[in-house]
XYZ file of C-alpha atoms in Angstrom:
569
model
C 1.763 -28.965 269.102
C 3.977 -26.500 270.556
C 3.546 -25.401 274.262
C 0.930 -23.244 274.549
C -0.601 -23.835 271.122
C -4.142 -23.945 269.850
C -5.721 -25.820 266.999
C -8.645 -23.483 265.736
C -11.387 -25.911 263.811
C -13.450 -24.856 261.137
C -13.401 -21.790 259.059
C -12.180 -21.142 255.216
C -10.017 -23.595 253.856
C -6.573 -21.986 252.999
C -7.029 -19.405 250.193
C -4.720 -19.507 247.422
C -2.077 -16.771 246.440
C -3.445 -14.263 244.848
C -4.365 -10.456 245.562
C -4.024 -10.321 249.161
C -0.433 -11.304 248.519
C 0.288 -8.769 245.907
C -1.236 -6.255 248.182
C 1.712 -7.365 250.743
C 4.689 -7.592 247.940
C 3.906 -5.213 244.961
C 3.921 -1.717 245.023
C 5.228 1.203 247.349
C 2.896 0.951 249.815
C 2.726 -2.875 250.172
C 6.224 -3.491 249.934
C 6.774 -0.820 252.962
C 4.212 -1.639 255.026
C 5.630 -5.352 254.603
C 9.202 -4.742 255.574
C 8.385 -2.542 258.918
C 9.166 0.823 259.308
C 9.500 1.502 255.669
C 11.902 -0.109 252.719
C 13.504 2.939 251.709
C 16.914 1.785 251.002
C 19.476 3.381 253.331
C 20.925 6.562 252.764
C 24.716 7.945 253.326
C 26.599 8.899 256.434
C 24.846 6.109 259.105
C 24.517 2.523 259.441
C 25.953 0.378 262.746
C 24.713 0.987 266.069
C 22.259 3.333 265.137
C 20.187 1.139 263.398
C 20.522 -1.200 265.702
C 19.022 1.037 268.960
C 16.445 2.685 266.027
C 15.052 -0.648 265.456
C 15.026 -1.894 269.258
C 13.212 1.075 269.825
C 10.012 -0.863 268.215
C 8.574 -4.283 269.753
C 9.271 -6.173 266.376
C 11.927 -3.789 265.239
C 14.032 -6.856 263.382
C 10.942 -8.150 261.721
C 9.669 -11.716 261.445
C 10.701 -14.979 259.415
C 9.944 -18.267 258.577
C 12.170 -21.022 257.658
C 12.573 -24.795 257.143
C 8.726 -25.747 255.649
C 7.615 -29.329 255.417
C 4.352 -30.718 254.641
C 2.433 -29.860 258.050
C 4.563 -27.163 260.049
C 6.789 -24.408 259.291
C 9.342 -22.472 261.996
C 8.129 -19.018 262.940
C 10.852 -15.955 264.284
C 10.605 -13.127 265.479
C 12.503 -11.021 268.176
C 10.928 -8.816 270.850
C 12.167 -5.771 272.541
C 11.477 -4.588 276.096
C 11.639 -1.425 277.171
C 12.608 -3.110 280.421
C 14.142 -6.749 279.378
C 12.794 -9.335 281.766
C 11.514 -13.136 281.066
C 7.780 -12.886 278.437
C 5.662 -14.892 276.462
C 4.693 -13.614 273.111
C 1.343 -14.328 271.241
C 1.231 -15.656 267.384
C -1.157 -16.264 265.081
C -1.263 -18.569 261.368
C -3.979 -17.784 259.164
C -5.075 -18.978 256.097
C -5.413 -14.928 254.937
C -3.986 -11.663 255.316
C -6.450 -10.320 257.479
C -6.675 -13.013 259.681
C -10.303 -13.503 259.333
C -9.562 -17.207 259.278
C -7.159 -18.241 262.038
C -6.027 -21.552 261.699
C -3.244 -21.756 264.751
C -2.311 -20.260 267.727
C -0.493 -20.169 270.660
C 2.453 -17.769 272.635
C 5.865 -19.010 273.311
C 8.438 -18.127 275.881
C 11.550 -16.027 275.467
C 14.128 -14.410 278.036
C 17.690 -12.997 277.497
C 19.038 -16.395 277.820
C 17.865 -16.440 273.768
C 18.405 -12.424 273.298
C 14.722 -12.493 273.098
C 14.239 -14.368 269.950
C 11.355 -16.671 269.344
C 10.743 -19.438 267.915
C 7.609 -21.344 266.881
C 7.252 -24.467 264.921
C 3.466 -24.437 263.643
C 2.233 -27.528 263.496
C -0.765 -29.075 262.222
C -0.854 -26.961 258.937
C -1.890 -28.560 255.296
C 0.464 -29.219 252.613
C 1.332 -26.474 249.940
C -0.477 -23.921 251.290
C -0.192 -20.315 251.529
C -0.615 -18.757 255.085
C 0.191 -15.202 256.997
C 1.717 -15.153 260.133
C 1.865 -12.354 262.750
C 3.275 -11.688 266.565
C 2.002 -10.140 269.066
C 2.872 -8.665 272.575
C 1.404 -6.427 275.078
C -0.869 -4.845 272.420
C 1.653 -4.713 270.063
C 1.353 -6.448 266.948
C 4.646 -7.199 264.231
C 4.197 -6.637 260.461
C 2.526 -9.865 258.541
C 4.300 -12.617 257.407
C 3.845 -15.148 254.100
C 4.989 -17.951 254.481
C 3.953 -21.415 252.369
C 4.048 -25.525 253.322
C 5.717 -27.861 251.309
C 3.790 -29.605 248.944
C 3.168 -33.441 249.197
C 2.276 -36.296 246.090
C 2.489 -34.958 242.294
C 4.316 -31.783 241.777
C 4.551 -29.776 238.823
C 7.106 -27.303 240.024
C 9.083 -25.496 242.661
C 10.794 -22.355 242.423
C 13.717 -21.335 244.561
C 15.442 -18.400 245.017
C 19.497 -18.751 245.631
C 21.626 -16.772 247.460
C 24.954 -16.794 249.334
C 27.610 -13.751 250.493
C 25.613 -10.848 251.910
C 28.429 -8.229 253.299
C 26.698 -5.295 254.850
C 29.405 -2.817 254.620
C 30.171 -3.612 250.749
C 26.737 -2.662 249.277
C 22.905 -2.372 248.934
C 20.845 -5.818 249.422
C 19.230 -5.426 246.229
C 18.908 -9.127 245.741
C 16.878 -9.651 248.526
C 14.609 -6.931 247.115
C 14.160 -8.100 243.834
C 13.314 -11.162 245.021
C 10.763 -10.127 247.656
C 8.972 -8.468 245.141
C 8.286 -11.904 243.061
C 5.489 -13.966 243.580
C 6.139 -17.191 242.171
C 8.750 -18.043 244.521
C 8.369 -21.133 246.669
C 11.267 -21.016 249.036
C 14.571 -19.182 249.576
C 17.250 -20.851 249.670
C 20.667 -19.426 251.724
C 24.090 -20.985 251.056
C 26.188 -19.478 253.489
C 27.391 -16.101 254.339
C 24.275 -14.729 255.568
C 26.990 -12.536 257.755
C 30.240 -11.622 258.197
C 32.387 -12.185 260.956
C 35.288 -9.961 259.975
C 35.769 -6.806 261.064
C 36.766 -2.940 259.246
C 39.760 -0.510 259.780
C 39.128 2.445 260.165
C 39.629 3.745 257.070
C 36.980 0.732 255.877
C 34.837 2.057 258.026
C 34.470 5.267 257.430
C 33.931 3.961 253.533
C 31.316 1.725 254.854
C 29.795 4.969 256.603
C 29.169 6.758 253.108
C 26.881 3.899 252.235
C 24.885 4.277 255.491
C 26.688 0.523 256.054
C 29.003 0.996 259.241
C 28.630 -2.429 260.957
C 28.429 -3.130 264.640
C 30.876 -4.294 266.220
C 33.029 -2.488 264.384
C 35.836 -5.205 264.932
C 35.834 -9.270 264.281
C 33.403 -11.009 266.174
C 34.297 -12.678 269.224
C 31.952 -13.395 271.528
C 27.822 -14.173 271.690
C 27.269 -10.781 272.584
C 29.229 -9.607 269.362
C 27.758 -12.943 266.980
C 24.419 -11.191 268.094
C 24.816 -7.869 267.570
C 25.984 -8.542 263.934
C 22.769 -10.169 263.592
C 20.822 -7.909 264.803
C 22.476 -5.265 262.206
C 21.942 -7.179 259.587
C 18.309 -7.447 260.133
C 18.038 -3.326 260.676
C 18.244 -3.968 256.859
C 14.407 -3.409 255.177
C 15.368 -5.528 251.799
C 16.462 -8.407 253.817
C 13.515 -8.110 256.490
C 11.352 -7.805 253.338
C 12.629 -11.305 251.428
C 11.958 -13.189 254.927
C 8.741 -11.570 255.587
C 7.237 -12.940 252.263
C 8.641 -16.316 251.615
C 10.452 -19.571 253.896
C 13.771 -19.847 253.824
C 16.199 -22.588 254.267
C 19.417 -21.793 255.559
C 23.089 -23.306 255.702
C 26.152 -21.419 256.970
C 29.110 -21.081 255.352
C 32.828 -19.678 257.271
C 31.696 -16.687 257.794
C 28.955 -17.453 260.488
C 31.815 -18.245 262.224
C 35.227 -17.467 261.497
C 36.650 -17.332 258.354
C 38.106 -20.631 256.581
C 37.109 -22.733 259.640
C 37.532 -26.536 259.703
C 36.395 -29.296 261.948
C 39.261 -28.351 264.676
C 40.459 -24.841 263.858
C 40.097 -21.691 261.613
C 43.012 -19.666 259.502
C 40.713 -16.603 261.076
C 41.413 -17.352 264.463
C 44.193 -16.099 266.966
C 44.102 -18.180 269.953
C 46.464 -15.510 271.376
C 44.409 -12.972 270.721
C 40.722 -14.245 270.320
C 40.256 -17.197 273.215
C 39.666 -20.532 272.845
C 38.485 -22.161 269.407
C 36.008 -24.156 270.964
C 34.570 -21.155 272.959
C 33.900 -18.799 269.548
C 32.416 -21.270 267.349
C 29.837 -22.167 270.090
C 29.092 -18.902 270.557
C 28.673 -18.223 266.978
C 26.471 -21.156 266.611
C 24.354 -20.256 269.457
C 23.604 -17.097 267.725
C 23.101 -18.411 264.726
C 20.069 -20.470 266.007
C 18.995 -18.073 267.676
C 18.549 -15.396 264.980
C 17.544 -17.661 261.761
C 14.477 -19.482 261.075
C 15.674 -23.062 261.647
C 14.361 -25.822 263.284
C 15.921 -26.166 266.813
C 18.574 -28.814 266.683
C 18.920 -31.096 270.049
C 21.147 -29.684 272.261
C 23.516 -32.094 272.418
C 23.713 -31.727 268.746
C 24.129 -28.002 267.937
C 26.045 -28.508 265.025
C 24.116 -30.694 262.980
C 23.077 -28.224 260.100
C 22.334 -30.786 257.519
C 18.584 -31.887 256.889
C 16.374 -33.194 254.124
C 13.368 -31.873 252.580
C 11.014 -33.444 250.127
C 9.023 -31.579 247.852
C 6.292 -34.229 246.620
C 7.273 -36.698 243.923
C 9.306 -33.935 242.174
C 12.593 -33.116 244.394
C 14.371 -34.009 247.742
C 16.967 -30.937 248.780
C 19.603 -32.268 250.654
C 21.219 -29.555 252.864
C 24.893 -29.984 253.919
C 27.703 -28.402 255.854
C 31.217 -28.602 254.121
C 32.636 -26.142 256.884
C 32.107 -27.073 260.289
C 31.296 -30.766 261.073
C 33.882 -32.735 259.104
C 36.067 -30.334 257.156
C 39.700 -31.549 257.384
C 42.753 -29.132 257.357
C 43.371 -27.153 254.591
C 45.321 -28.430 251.633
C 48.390 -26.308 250.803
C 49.732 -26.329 247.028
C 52.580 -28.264 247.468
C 50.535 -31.113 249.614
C 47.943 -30.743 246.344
C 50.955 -31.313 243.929
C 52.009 -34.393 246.008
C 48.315 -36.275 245.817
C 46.785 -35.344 249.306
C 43.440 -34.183 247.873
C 42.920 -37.674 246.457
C 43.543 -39.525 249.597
C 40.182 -41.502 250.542
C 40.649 -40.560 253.951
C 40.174 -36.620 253.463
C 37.146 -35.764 254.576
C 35.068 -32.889 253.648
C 31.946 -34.032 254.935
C 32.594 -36.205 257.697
C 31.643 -40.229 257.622
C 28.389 -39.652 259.293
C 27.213 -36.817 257.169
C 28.668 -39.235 253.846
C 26.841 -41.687 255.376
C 23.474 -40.128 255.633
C 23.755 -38.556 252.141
C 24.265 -41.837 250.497
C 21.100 -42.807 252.711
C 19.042 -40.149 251.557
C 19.482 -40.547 248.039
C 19.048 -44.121 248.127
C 15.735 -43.567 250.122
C 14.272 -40.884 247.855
C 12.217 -42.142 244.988
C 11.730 -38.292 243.865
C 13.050 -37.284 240.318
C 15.759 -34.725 241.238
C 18.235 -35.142 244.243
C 19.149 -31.542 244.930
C 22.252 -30.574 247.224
C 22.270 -27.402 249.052
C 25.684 -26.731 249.855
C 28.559 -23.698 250.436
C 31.224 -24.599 248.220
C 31.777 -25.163 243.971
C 32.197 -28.684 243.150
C 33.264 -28.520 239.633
C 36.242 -29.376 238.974
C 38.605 -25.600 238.561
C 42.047 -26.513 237.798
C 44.280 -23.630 236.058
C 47.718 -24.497 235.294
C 50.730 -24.038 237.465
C 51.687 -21.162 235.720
C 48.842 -19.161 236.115
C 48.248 -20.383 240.198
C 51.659 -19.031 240.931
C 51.339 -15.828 239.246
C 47.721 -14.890 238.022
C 47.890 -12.237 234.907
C 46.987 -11.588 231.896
C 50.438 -12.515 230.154
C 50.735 -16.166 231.841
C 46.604 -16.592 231.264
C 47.228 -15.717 227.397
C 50.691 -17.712 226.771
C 48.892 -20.459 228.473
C 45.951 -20.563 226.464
C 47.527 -19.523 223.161
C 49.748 -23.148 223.674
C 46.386 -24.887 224.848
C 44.519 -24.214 221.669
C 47.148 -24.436 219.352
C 47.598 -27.730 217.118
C 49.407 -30.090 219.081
C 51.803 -30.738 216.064
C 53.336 -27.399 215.581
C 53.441 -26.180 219.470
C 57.321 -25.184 220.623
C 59.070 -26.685 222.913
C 58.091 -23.988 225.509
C 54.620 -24.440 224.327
C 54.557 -27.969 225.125
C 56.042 -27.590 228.020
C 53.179 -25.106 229.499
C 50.281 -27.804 228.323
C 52.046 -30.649 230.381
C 52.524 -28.764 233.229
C 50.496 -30.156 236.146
C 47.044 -28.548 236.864
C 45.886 -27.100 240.424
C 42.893 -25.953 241.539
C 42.052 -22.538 241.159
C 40.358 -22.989 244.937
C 41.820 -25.261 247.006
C 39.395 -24.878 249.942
C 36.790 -25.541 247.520
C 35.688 -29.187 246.458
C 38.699 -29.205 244.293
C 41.035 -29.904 248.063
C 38.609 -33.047 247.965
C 39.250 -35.001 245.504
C 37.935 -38.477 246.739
C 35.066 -36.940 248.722
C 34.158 -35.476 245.521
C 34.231 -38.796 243.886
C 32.246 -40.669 246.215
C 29.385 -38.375 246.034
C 29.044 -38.270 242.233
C 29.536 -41.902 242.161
C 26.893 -42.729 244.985
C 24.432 -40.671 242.335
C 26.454 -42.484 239.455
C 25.380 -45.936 240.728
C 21.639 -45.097 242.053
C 21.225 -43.526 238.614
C 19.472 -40.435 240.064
C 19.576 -36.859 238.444
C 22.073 -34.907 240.832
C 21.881 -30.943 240.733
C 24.475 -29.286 243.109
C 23.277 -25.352 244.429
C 26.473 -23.741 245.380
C 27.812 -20.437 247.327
C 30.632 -19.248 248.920
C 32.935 -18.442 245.365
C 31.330 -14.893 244.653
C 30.530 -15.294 241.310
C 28.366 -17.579 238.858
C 28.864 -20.839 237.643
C 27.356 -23.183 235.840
C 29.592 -26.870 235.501
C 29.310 -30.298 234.447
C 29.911 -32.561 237.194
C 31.812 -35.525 235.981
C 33.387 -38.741 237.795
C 37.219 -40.120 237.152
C 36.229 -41.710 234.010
C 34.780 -38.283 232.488
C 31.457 -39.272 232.571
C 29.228 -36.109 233.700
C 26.863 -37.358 236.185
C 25.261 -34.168 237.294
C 24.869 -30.336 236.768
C 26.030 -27.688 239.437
C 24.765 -24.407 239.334
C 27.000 -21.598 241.730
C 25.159 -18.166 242.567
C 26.991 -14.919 242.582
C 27.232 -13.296 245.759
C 24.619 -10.408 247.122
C 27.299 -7.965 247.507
C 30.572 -9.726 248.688
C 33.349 -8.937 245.563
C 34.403 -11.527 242.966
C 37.445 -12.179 240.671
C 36.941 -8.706 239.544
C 38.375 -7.630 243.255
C 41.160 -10.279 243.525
C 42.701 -10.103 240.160
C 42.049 -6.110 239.204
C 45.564 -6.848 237.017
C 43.042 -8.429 234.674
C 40.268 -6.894 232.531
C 37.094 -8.680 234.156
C 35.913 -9.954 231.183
C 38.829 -11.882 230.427
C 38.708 -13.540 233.370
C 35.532 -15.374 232.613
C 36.173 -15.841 229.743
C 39.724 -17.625 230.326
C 38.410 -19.897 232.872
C 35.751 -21.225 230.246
C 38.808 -22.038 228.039
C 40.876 -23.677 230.532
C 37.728 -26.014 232.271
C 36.147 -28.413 230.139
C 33.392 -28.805 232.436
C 32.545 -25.044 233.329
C 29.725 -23.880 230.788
C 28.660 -20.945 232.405
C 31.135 -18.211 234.165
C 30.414 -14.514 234.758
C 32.955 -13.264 237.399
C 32.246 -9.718 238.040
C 28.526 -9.519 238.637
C 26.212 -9.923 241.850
C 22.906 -10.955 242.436
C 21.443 -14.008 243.099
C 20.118 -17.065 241.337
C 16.482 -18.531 240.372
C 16.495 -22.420 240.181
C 13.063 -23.839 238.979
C 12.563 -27.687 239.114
C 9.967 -29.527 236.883
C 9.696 -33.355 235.796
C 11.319 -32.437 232.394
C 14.268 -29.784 233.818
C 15.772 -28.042 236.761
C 16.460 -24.414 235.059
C 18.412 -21.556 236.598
C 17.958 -17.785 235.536
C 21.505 -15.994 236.698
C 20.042 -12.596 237.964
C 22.120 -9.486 238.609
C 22.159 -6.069 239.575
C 23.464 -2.794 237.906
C 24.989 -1.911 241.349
C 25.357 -2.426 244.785
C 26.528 1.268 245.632
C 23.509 2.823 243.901
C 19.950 3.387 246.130
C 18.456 2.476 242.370
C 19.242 -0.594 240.807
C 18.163 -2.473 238.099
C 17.832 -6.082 237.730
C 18.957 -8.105 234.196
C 19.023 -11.640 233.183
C 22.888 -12.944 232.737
C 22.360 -16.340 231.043
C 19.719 -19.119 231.751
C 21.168 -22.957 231.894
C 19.554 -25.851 232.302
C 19.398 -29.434 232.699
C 17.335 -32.606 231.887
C 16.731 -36.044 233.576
C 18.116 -39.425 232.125
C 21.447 -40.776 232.678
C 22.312 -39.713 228.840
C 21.354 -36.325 230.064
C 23.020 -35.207 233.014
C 25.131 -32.044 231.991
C 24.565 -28.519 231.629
C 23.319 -26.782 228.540
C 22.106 -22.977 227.899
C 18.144 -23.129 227.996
């Protein structure tokens, strides 16, 4: 148990979900009461600091969260505010209902400013699959209620996950967390990366930001832990995302932009040494605060940067979570190294030999019937054709295609030309700049014969691809989520019409069977014994205070080495 931490015997048993959750998730009232101070969605002309001293002007102003479930424990967070900041425990409570008639667990826990006044609790001693509310208090002061569920252990019949990556607060409305706060049948979120942005606004981008009521704080790139913290702390001013970790675990991974954008194991394209410090000096900072502020389980201190971890969901699935950013990223690839063969070279790394090492260990281990990776970045192989990499348009996209699809035997010379050209990745930074590392994942699941679904982030848009080894085989089926609000191909090639683009990368990639390029939302993956199914959800807007929510395509795959690929459900 954790210091300070009760076992309470006797009582109800756990109660299953049913109307007292509703109570906390459906409706106006509910839903508000849920999120804090109310889940109104934010109007023009604010955002930033304000928020920030409006919500530290409650006790549990940034709300409460749990994260990283197993069987018997889940990790509890919360932050407190003092009205004069000085070293405090704070109280907590598990119970197996929502009016804590039946307290299973208690206990308080420490925090000073040495953590910004975050806390953490891992609650032990809880029972498998089981619903409970959670709830902090402090100097008679007592947060808003928390749901949070175990993970379930023996014969499972299903789990249901939500997906998300890409959150930028100044570029929209967190619909996507709201939509999915207001579902029930949700086991777990899951968050690939991008839970905040580093970067920082002009002016003018500001002031833009400022007609959404979405200024952000700092208003420059993060730096330091003070400014790592702050950005936190804005982002959780936001009700919708308060609201989706108030009523369900998540598990987290970061992506770049928890630190600095397109970092690597010893550097970042998004970092100035001149300008910014040492290297070494922001990322720790950045990873201090991200431990701090999300719902993971503490990592030894020796060890801060050990993000990837393994959880097993009964008979049914084992989620492997991994970092392709920070531990054993090599340099980026450039297109010339690309065109010369560097991607393939079995010494690129882009998860580091002892993260390879322990993946290969973990699916060997796991007897369960899906291996799932949790991960930042597509794995599918992307490759457009020189032509198109070095100048993206409509005109080299159709005179590309238009050779592609017509009959070998009465192509042109020119046209034959443009089919032989040599292919690139469309994102080198992107499995696609890791060729080998690629290959030794997909054949680790190749040769274990296990049924291999990748969850991807980081791209901005959705995907659904074949995964298939050198010899063409597919051996697995990824599935990449849109962002929340971050932009997509729509924003990088607005020389295009949007729905070409989507459409064009279908006909150029064998293995992609799914694109939609202009959307965002977020994804729900649901795993059973005969199929691991994700619904692509998206929203009519980001801009708009009213949204509404559709269904983009559903795609799905089946267990069985004959039957590893992706098909529409």
């Amino acid at each position: 148990m954790n210091e300070g931490e009760r076992d309470i015997e006797g009582g109800a048993q756990p109660q299953p979900l049913d109307s007292a959750r509703r109570r906390l998730v459906l409706g106006g009232a509910g839903y508000a009461a849920l999120a804090g101070s109310g889940l109104g969605l934010a109007g023009c002309g604010g955002g930033g600091g304000a928020e920030i001293a409006q919500a530290e002007k409650e006790r549990f102003g940034f709300g409460v969260a749990s994260g990283d479930p197993l069987a018997d424990r889940v990790i509890l967070w919360t932050r407190v505010n003092l009205p004069d900041p000085a070293p405090t425990d704070v109280q907590w409570d598990v119970a197996t209902d929502v009016n804590f008639s039946n307290i299973v667990r208690t206990g308080s826990a420490a925090t000073n400013d040495a953590q910004d006044y975050t806390v953490k609790v891992d609650a032990t001693g809880l029972q498998a699959g089981t619903h409970y509310w959670y709830r902090f208090r402090h100097s008679g002061r007592t947060s808003v209620t928390g749901h949070t569920k175990t993970l379930p252990t023996g014969s499972v019949s299903q789990v249901k996950m939500a997906v998300f990556s890409c959150a930028a607060y100044p570029l929209g409305q967190f619909h996507a967390y709201a939509d999915a706060a207001r579902r029930l049948e949700i086991d777990v979120a899951l968050h690939l990366g991008d839970y905040i942005y580093e970067t920082g606004l002009s002016n003018a981008e500001q002031t833009a930001a400022g007609v959404l009521g979405r200024k952000v704080d700092p208003q420059g790139e993060l730096v330091s832990l003070i400014d790592y913290r702050r950005r936190y702390a804005l982002y959780r001013t936001d009700s919708d995302l308060r609201a989706v970790h108030a009523t369900m675990p998540m598990i987290a991974v970061w992506d770049d932009h928890e630190f600095i954008n397109e970092i690597w194991r010893d550097g970042a394209s998004g970092h100035d040494p001149a300008t910014e410090g040492s290297f070494a000096a922001r990322r720790a900072a950045a990873v201090q605060a991200y431990h701090e502020w999300m719902p993971t389980r503490p990592p030894e201190p020796a060890n801060l940067f050990k993000i990837n971890r393994r959880f097993d969901f009964g008979n049914l699935m084992t989620l492997h979570m991994l970092d392709t950013r920070v531990i054993g990223r090599d340099a980026p690839l450039t297109r010339d190294g690309y065109l010369l063969g560097q991607a393939a070279d079995p010494a690129r790394q882009l998860l580091g030999q002892a993260q390879s090492d322990w993946l290969t260990a973990g699916l060997q281990a796991s007897t369960a019937t899906w291996q799932v990776l949790g991960q930042q970045v597509v794995m599918g192989k992307m490759k457009i054709p020189q032509s198109v990499y070095d100048s993206f348009s409509e005109d080299t996209l159709n005179e590309y295609l238009g050779a592609l699809e017509k009959p070998a035997a009465s192509r042109t010379a020119r046209e034959q030309l443009l089919v032989a050209q040599p292919m690139i990745p469309y994102e080198l930074n992107n499995w696609n700049g890791f060729e080998a590392a690629r290959e030794k994942v997909l054949s680790t699941a190749k040769t274990l014969d296990k049924n291999l679904v990748v969850l991807s982030g980081d791209s901005h848009n959705a995907w659904a691809n074949n995964l298939t080894d050198a010899t063409g085989t597919s051996v697995g089926a990824e599935f990449a989520v849109t962002s929340v609000t971050s932009r997509g191909l729509e924003q990088a090639h607005t020389n295009v019409n949007k729905a070409f683009i989507g459409d064009a990368f279908l006909r150029m990639m064998p293995d992609v069977k799914y694109a939609q390029t202009s959307d965002r939302g977020y994804s729900i993956v649901t795993v059973s014994p005969g199929e691991t199914r994700c619904e692509y959800l998206f929203v009519s807007s980001v801009l708009d205070n009213n949204f509404t929510v559709s269904l983009g395509q559903t795609m799905r795959t089946v267990p069985g080495a004959a039957n590893r690929k992706v098909v529409v459900a």
